[in-house]
Amino acid sequence: MQALIKPALFFIIIGLIIIISKRVTKNRIFQRLNFLDSFPIIGIWIVHVITMTNHGFSFLPVFVLIWMIMGIIFLIYRVVSEGQLRPKLFLINFWRASDIYWIIIFILSLIIKIITIH
């Protein structure tokens, strides 16, 4: 659990930077950012640290592969259902789905880590 301190502090620092930048700047990009939008980036690092075994193996490549397959399937669905691709709308929706995906993976990894420690 000692290895989780650095990612947790990094997550808190990123959150504080987002909150401060929303209050200080008038830029539209910073105004639309949520604290949750930074989770996929940090979640990848945290999940790697949590799932690291004694032999240096991590489940992160498997989770990233599933995430990319999910993105490709979502992309194909959007093109088939709408007949065209609107990149901005796709990227926003994919990023929101990524938020949910990495939170679920983080919670599952944390539960598995807690179970295997005892």
Short mmCIF file of N, CA and C in Angstrom, two decimals:
data_model
loop_
_atom_site.label_atom_id
_atom_site.label_comp_id
_atom_site.label_asym_id
_atom_site.label_seq_id
_atom_site.Cartn_x
_atom_site.Cartn_y
_atom_site.Cartn_z
N MET A 1 0.81 -1.19 0.00
CA MET A 1 0.00 0.00 0.00
C MET A 1 0.86 1.26 0.00
N GLN A 2 2.12 1.12 0.36
CA GLN A 2 3.03 2.26 0.37
C GLN A 2 3.19 2.83 -1.04
N ALA A 3 3.10 1.97 -2.06
CA ALA A 3 3.28 2.42 -3.44
C ALA A 3 2.11 3.27 -3.93
N LEU A 4 1.00 3.26 -3.24
CA LEU A 4 -0.16 4.03 -3.65
C LEU A 4 -0.09 5.49 -3.23
N ILE A 5 0.85 5.84 -2.40
CA ILE A 5 0.92 7.22 -1.89
C ILE A 5 1.29 8.19 -3.01
N LYS A 6 2.27 7.87 -3.84
CA LYS A 6 2.68 8.78 -4.92
C LYS A 6 1.56 9.01 -5.93
N PRO A 7 0.89 7.96 -6.45
CA PRO A 7 -0.22 8.24 -7.37
C PRO A 7 -1.36 9.02 -6.73
N ALA A 8 -1.65 8.74 -5.48
CA ALA A 8 -2.72 9.47 -4.81
C ALA A 8 -2.37 10.94 -4.66
N LEU A 9 -1.13 11.23 -4.29
CA LEU A 9 -0.71 12.63 -4.19
C LEU A 9 -0.73 13.31 -5.56
N PHE A 10 -0.31 12.60 -6.60
CA PHE A 10 -0.35 13.15 -7.94
C PHE A 10 -1.78 13.46 -8.36
N PHE A 11 -2.71 12.57 -8.04
CA PHE A 11 -4.13 12.77 -8.36
C PHE A 11 -4.67 14.00 -7.64
N ILE A 12 -4.30 14.18 -6.39
CA ILE A 12 -4.74 15.35 -5.62
C ILE A 12 -4.15 16.63 -6.20
N ILE A 13 -2.88 16.60 -6.57
CA ILE A 13 -2.22 17.78 -7.14
C ILE A 13 -2.87 18.16 -8.47
N ILE A 14 -3.14 17.19 -9.34
CA ILE A 14 -3.81 17.47 -10.62
C ILE A 14 -5.19 18.07 -10.37
N GLY A 15 -5.91 17.54 -9.40
CA GLY A 15 -7.22 18.09 -9.07
C GLY A 15 -7.14 19.52 -8.60
N LEU A 16 -6.16 19.82 -7.77
CA LEU A 16 -5.98 21.20 -7.30
C LEU A 16 -5.61 22.14 -8.44
N ILE A 17 -4.77 21.67 -9.36
CA ILE A 17 -4.41 22.49 -10.52
C ILE A 17 -5.64 22.80 -11.36
N ILE A 18 -6.50 21.82 -11.57
CA ILE A 18 -7.72 22.04 -12.35
C ILE A 18 -8.64 23.03 -11.64
N ILE A 19 -8.82 22.86 -10.34
CA ILE A 19 -9.69 23.76 -9.60
C ILE A 19 -9.15 25.19 -9.61
N ILE A 20 -7.86 25.35 -9.40
CA ILE A 20 -7.26 26.69 -9.38
C ILE A 20 -7.32 27.32 -10.78
N SER A 21 -7.04 26.53 -11.82
CA SER A 21 -7.06 27.09 -13.18
C SER A 21 -8.47 27.50 -13.59
N LYS A 22 -9.49 26.81 -13.10
CA LYS A 22 -10.87 27.20 -13.41
C LYS A 22 -11.21 28.54 -12.76
N ARG A 23 -10.66 28.79 -11.59
CA ARG A 23 -10.97 30.04 -10.88
C ARG A 23 -10.15 31.21 -11.39
N VAL A 24 -8.93 30.95 -11.81
CA VAL A 24 -8.02 32.04 -12.19
C VAL A 24 -8.23 32.48 -13.64
N THR A 25 -8.36 31.52 -14.56
CA THR A 25 -8.43 31.86 -15.98
C THR A 25 -9.88 31.97 -16.44
N LYS A 26 -10.04 32.66 -17.54
CA LYS A 26 -11.35 32.79 -18.18
C LYS A 26 -11.43 31.96 -19.46
N ASN A 27 -10.43 31.11 -19.68
CA ASN A 27 -10.37 30.30 -20.88
C ASN A 27 -11.50 29.27 -20.87
N ARG A 28 -12.16 29.09 -22.02
CA ARG A 28 -13.28 28.15 -22.11
C ARG A 28 -12.87 26.71 -21.83
N ILE A 29 -11.67 26.34 -22.26
CA ILE A 29 -11.22 24.95 -22.10
C ILE A 29 -11.14 24.61 -20.61
N PHE A 30 -10.57 25.49 -19.82
CA PHE A 30 -10.44 25.22 -18.39
C PHE A 30 -11.78 25.26 -17.68
N GLN A 31 -12.71 26.06 -18.17
CA GLN A 31 -14.02 26.15 -17.54
C GLN A 31 -14.83 24.86 -17.71
N ARG A 32 -14.60 24.15 -18.82
CA ARG A 32 -15.35 22.92 -19.07
C ARG A 32 -14.69 21.67 -18.50
N LEU A 33 -13.49 21.79 -17.96
CA LEU A 33 -12.80 20.63 -17.38
C LEU A 33 -13.44 20.24 -16.05
N ASN A 34 -13.54 18.96 -15.86
CA ASN A 34 -13.99 18.43 -14.58
C ASN A 34 -12.82 17.72 -13.90
N PHE A 35 -12.93 17.54 -12.61
CA PHE A 35 -11.90 16.81 -11.87
C PHE A 35 -11.83 15.37 -12.37
N LEU A 36 -12.97 14.82 -12.73
CA LEU A 36 -13.04 13.44 -13.19
C LEU A 36 -12.35 13.24 -14.55
N ASP A 37 -12.23 14.31 -15.34
CA ASP A 37 -11.61 14.19 -16.66
C ASP A 37 -10.13 13.83 -16.59
N SER A 38 -9.51 14.05 -15.46
CA SER A 38 -8.10 13.70 -15.33
C SER A 38 -7.90 12.26 -14.86
N PHE A 39 -8.97 11.57 -14.54
CA PHE A 39 -8.82 10.24 -13.96
C PHE A 39 -8.26 9.19 -14.91
N PRO A 40 -8.64 9.14 -16.21
CA PRO A 40 -8.04 8.09 -17.06
C PRO A 40 -6.52 8.16 -17.11
N ILE A 41 -5.97 9.35 -17.16
CA ILE A 41 -4.52 9.49 -17.22
C ILE A 41 -3.88 8.99 -15.94
N ILE A 42 -4.41 9.43 -14.83
CA ILE A 42 -3.86 9.04 -13.54
C ILE A 42 -4.25 7.60 -13.20
N GLY A 43 -5.45 7.20 -13.63
CA GLY A 43 -5.91 5.84 -13.37
C GLY A 43 -5.03 4.79 -14.00
N ILE A 44 -4.49 5.08 -15.17
CA ILE A 44 -3.58 4.15 -15.82
C ILE A 44 -2.35 3.92 -14.94
N TRP A 45 -1.81 4.96 -14.40
CA TRP A 45 -0.63 4.85 -13.54
C TRP A 45 -0.96 4.12 -12.24
N ILE A 46 -2.09 4.48 -11.62
CA ILE A 46 -2.48 3.86 -10.35
C ILE A 46 -2.76 2.37 -10.53
N VAL A 47 -3.46 2.01 -11.61
CA VAL A 47 -3.77 0.60 -11.86
C VAL A 47 -2.49 -0.18 -12.11
N HIS A 48 -1.53 0.41 -12.78
CA HIS A 48 -0.25 -0.26 -12.99
C HIS A 48 0.45 -0.53 -11.66
N VAL A 49 0.44 0.45 -10.77
CA VAL A 49 1.09 0.29 -9.47
C VAL A 49 0.34 -0.75 -8.63
N ILE A 50 -0.98 -0.72 -8.66
CA ILE A 50 -1.77 -1.65 -7.85
C ILE A 50 -1.59 -3.09 -8.33
N THR A 51 -1.60 -3.30 -9.65
CA THR A 51 -1.57 -4.68 -10.16
C THR A 51 -0.17 -5.24 -10.36
N MET A 52 0.84 -4.51 -9.96
CA MET A 52 2.22 -5.01 -10.11
C MET A 52 2.45 -6.20 -9.17
N THR A 53 2.98 -7.27 -9.74
CA THR A 53 3.26 -8.46 -8.94
C THR A 53 4.73 -8.44 -8.51
N ASN A 54 5.11 -9.45 -7.75
CA ASN A 54 6.51 -9.55 -7.30
C ASN A 54 7.48 -9.82 -8.44
N HIS A 55 6.96 -10.37 -9.53
CA HIS A 55 7.81 -10.71 -10.67
C HIS A 55 7.87 -9.59 -11.70
N GLY A 56 7.27 -8.44 -11.40
CA GLY A 56 7.30 -7.31 -12.32
C GLY A 56 6.20 -7.34 -13.37
N PHE A 57 5.25 -8.24 -13.25
CA PHE A 57 4.15 -8.35 -14.20
C PHE A 57 3.02 -7.44 -13.75
N SER A 58 2.39 -6.79 -14.71
CA SER A 58 1.24 -5.93 -14.43
C SER A 58 0.12 -6.28 -15.40
N PHE A 59 -1.11 -6.09 -14.97
CA PHE A 59 -2.26 -6.32 -15.84
C PHE A 59 -2.60 -5.11 -16.69
N LEU A 60 -1.81 -4.06 -16.59
CA LEU A 60 -2.09 -2.83 -17.33
C LEU A 60 -2.18 -3.04 -18.84
N PRO A 61 -1.28 -3.80 -19.49
CA PRO A 61 -1.42 -3.98 -20.94
C PRO A 61 -2.76 -4.62 -21.33
N VAL A 62 -3.25 -5.53 -20.52
CA VAL A 62 -4.54 -6.16 -20.80
C VAL A 62 -5.66 -5.13 -20.70
N PHE A 63 -5.62 -4.30 -19.66
CA PHE A 63 -6.65 -3.28 -19.48
C PHE A 63 -6.61 -2.22 -20.57
N VAL A 64 -5.42 -1.83 -21.00
CA VAL A 64 -5.30 -0.84 -22.09
C VAL A 64 -5.78 -1.45 -23.40
N LEU A 65 -5.49 -2.72 -23.65
CA LEU A 65 -5.97 -3.39 -24.85
C LEU A 65 -7.50 -3.42 -24.89
N ILE A 66 -8.11 -3.76 -23.77
CA ILE A 66 -9.58 -3.77 -23.69
C ILE A 66 -10.13 -2.36 -23.92
N TRP A 67 -9.46 -1.36 -23.37
CA TRP A 67 -9.87 0.04 -23.53
C TRP A 67 -9.81 0.46 -25.00
N MET A 68 -8.76 0.06 -25.70
CA MET A 68 -8.63 0.42 -27.12
C MET A 68 -9.65 -0.34 -27.97
N ILE A 69 -9.90 -1.60 -27.66
CA ILE A 69 -10.92 -2.36 -28.39
C ILE A 69 -12.29 -1.72 -28.17
N MET A 70 -12.54 -1.28 -26.93
CA MET A 70 -13.79 -0.59 -26.63
C MET A 70 -13.91 0.68 -27.48
N GLY A 71 -12.82 1.42 -27.64
CA GLY A 71 -12.82 2.62 -28.46
C GLY A 71 -13.08 2.33 -29.93
N ILE A 72 -12.47 1.27 -30.45
CA ILE A 72 -12.68 0.90 -31.85
C ILE A 72 -14.12 0.48 -32.09
N ILE A 73 -14.68 -0.31 -31.18
CA ILE A 73 -16.07 -0.73 -31.32
C ILE A 73 -17.00 0.48 -31.24
N PHE A 74 -16.74 1.40 -30.33
CA PHE A 74 -17.54 2.60 -30.21
C PHE A 74 -17.44 3.46 -31.46
N LEU A 75 -16.25 3.53 -32.05
CA LEU A 75 -16.04 4.29 -33.28
C LEU A 75 -16.83 3.68 -34.44
N ILE A 76 -16.75 2.38 -34.59
CA ILE A 76 -17.49 1.70 -35.66
C ILE A 76 -18.99 1.89 -35.46
N TYR A 77 -19.46 1.79 -34.23
CA TYR A 77 -20.88 1.98 -33.94
C TYR A 77 -21.33 3.39 -34.34
N ARG A 78 -20.53 4.41 -33.98
CA ARG A 78 -20.90 5.79 -34.30
C ARG A 78 -20.95 6.02 -35.81
N VAL A 79 -19.99 5.45 -36.55
CA VAL A 79 -19.97 5.62 -38.01
C VAL A 79 -21.16 4.91 -38.65
N VAL A 80 -21.46 3.69 -38.21
CA VAL A 80 -22.56 2.93 -38.80
C VAL A 80 -23.91 3.57 -38.44
N SER A 81 -24.09 3.99 -37.21
CA SER A 81 -25.39 4.53 -36.79
C SER A 81 -25.66 5.92 -37.36
N GLU A 82 -24.65 6.77 -37.49
CA GLU A 82 -24.86 8.12 -37.99
C GLU A 82 -24.50 8.29 -39.47
N GLY A 83 -23.73 7.37 -40.02
CA GLY A 83 -23.32 7.48 -41.40
C GLY A 83 -22.12 8.40 -41.60
N GLN A 84 -21.69 9.03 -40.55
CA GLN A 84 -20.52 9.91 -40.61
C GLN A 84 -19.86 9.93 -39.23
N LEU A 85 -18.69 10.50 -39.19
CA LEU A 85 -17.97 10.60 -37.92
C LEU A 85 -17.75 12.07 -37.60
N ARG A 86 -18.22 12.46 -36.44
CA ARG A 86 -17.94 13.80 -35.94
C ARG A 86 -16.89 13.65 -34.84
N PRO A 87 -15.64 13.97 -35.16
CA PRO A 87 -14.53 13.67 -34.23
C PRO A 87 -14.68 14.31 -32.85
N LYS A 88 -15.14 15.55 -32.78
CA LYS A 88 -15.24 16.22 -31.49
C LYS A 88 -16.25 15.50 -30.59
N LEU A 89 -17.41 15.16 -31.14
CA LEU A 89 -18.42 14.46 -30.36
C LEU A 89 -17.94 13.06 -29.97
N PHE A 90 -17.26 12.37 -30.90
CA PHE A 90 -16.73 11.04 -30.58
C PHE A 90 -15.72 11.10 -29.45
N LEU A 91 -14.78 12.04 -29.52
CA LEU A 91 -13.73 12.12 -28.51
C LEU A 91 -14.29 12.47 -27.13
N ILE A 92 -15.28 13.36 -27.10
CA ILE A 92 -15.90 13.71 -25.82
C ILE A 92 -16.61 12.50 -25.22
N ASN A 93 -17.39 11.80 -26.04
CA ASN A 93 -18.11 10.62 -25.54
C ASN A 93 -17.16 9.49 -25.15
N PHE A 94 -16.11 9.29 -25.94
CA PHE A 94 -15.15 8.24 -25.62
C PHE A 94 -14.41 8.56 -24.33
N TRP A 95 -14.07 9.83 -24.12
CA TRP A 95 -13.36 10.20 -22.89
C TRP A 95 -14.26 10.01 -21.67
N ARG A 96 -15.54 10.33 -21.81
CA ARG A 96 -16.47 10.12 -20.68
C ARG A 96 -16.62 8.63 -20.40
N ALA A 97 -16.69 7.81 -21.43
CA ALA A 97 -16.75 6.36 -21.24
C ALA A 97 -15.46 5.85 -20.61
N SER A 98 -14.34 6.47 -20.97
CA SER A 98 -13.05 6.10 -20.38
C SER A 98 -13.01 6.42 -18.89
N ASP A 99 -13.63 7.53 -18.50
CA ASP A 99 -13.72 7.85 -17.07
C ASP A 99 -14.38 6.71 -16.31
N ILE A 100 -15.50 6.26 -16.82
CA ILE A 100 -16.25 5.18 -16.15
C ILE A 100 -15.44 3.89 -16.17
N TYR A 101 -14.84 3.56 -17.31
CA TYR A 101 -14.06 2.33 -17.45
C TYR A 101 -12.90 2.29 -16.46
N TRP A 102 -12.11 3.37 -16.38
CA TRP A 102 -10.94 3.35 -15.50
C TRP A 102 -11.32 3.41 -14.03
N ILE A 103 -12.44 4.00 -13.71
CA ILE A 103 -12.90 3.98 -12.31
C ILE A 103 -13.28 2.56 -11.91
N ILE A 104 -13.99 1.85 -12.81
CA ILE A 104 -14.37 0.46 -12.52
C ILE A 104 -13.11 -0.41 -12.40
N ILE A 105 -12.17 -0.25 -13.32
CA ILE A 105 -10.93 -1.04 -13.27
C ILE A 105 -10.15 -0.71 -12.00
N PHE A 106 -10.10 0.55 -11.61
CA PHE A 106 -9.41 0.95 -10.40
C PHE A 106 -10.03 0.30 -9.17
N ILE A 107 -11.35 0.33 -9.08
CA ILE A 107 -12.03 -0.26 -7.92
C ILE A 107 -11.81 -1.77 -7.89
N LEU A 108 -11.93 -2.44 -9.05
CA LEU A 108 -11.70 -3.89 -9.09
C LEU A 108 -10.25 -4.23 -8.72
N SER A 109 -9.30 -3.46 -9.22
CA SER A 109 -7.89 -3.71 -8.89
C SER A 109 -7.62 -3.51 -7.41
N LEU A 110 -8.22 -2.48 -6.85
CA LEU A 110 -8.05 -2.21 -5.43
C LEU A 110 -8.65 -3.33 -4.58
N ILE A 111 -9.82 -3.81 -4.95
CA ILE A 111 -10.45 -4.91 -4.21
C ILE A 111 -9.59 -6.17 -4.30
N ILE A 112 -9.10 -6.48 -5.49
CA ILE A 112 -8.25 -7.66 -5.65
C ILE A 112 -6.95 -7.53 -4.85
N LYS A 113 -6.38 -6.33 -4.84
CA LYS A 113 -5.14 -6.10 -4.07
C LYS A 113 -5.39 -6.27 -2.58
N ILE A 114 -6.51 -5.74 -2.09
CA ILE A 114 -6.83 -5.89 -0.67
C ILE A 114 -7.08 -7.35 -0.30
N ILE A 115 -7.75 -8.08 -1.18
CA ILE A 115 -8.02 -9.50 -0.90
C ILE A 115 -6.73 -10.31 -0.91
N THR A 116 -5.83 -10.03 -1.84
CA THR A 116 -4.60 -10.82 -1.92
C THR A 116 -3.58 -10.47 -0.85
N ILE A 117 -3.69 -9.31 -0.23
CA ILE A 117 -2.76 -8.94 0.84
C ILE A 117 -3.03 -9.81 2.08
N HIS A 118 -4.27 -10.06 2.37
CA HIS A 118 -4.61 -10.81 3.60
C HIS A 118 -4.67 -12.24 3.31
#
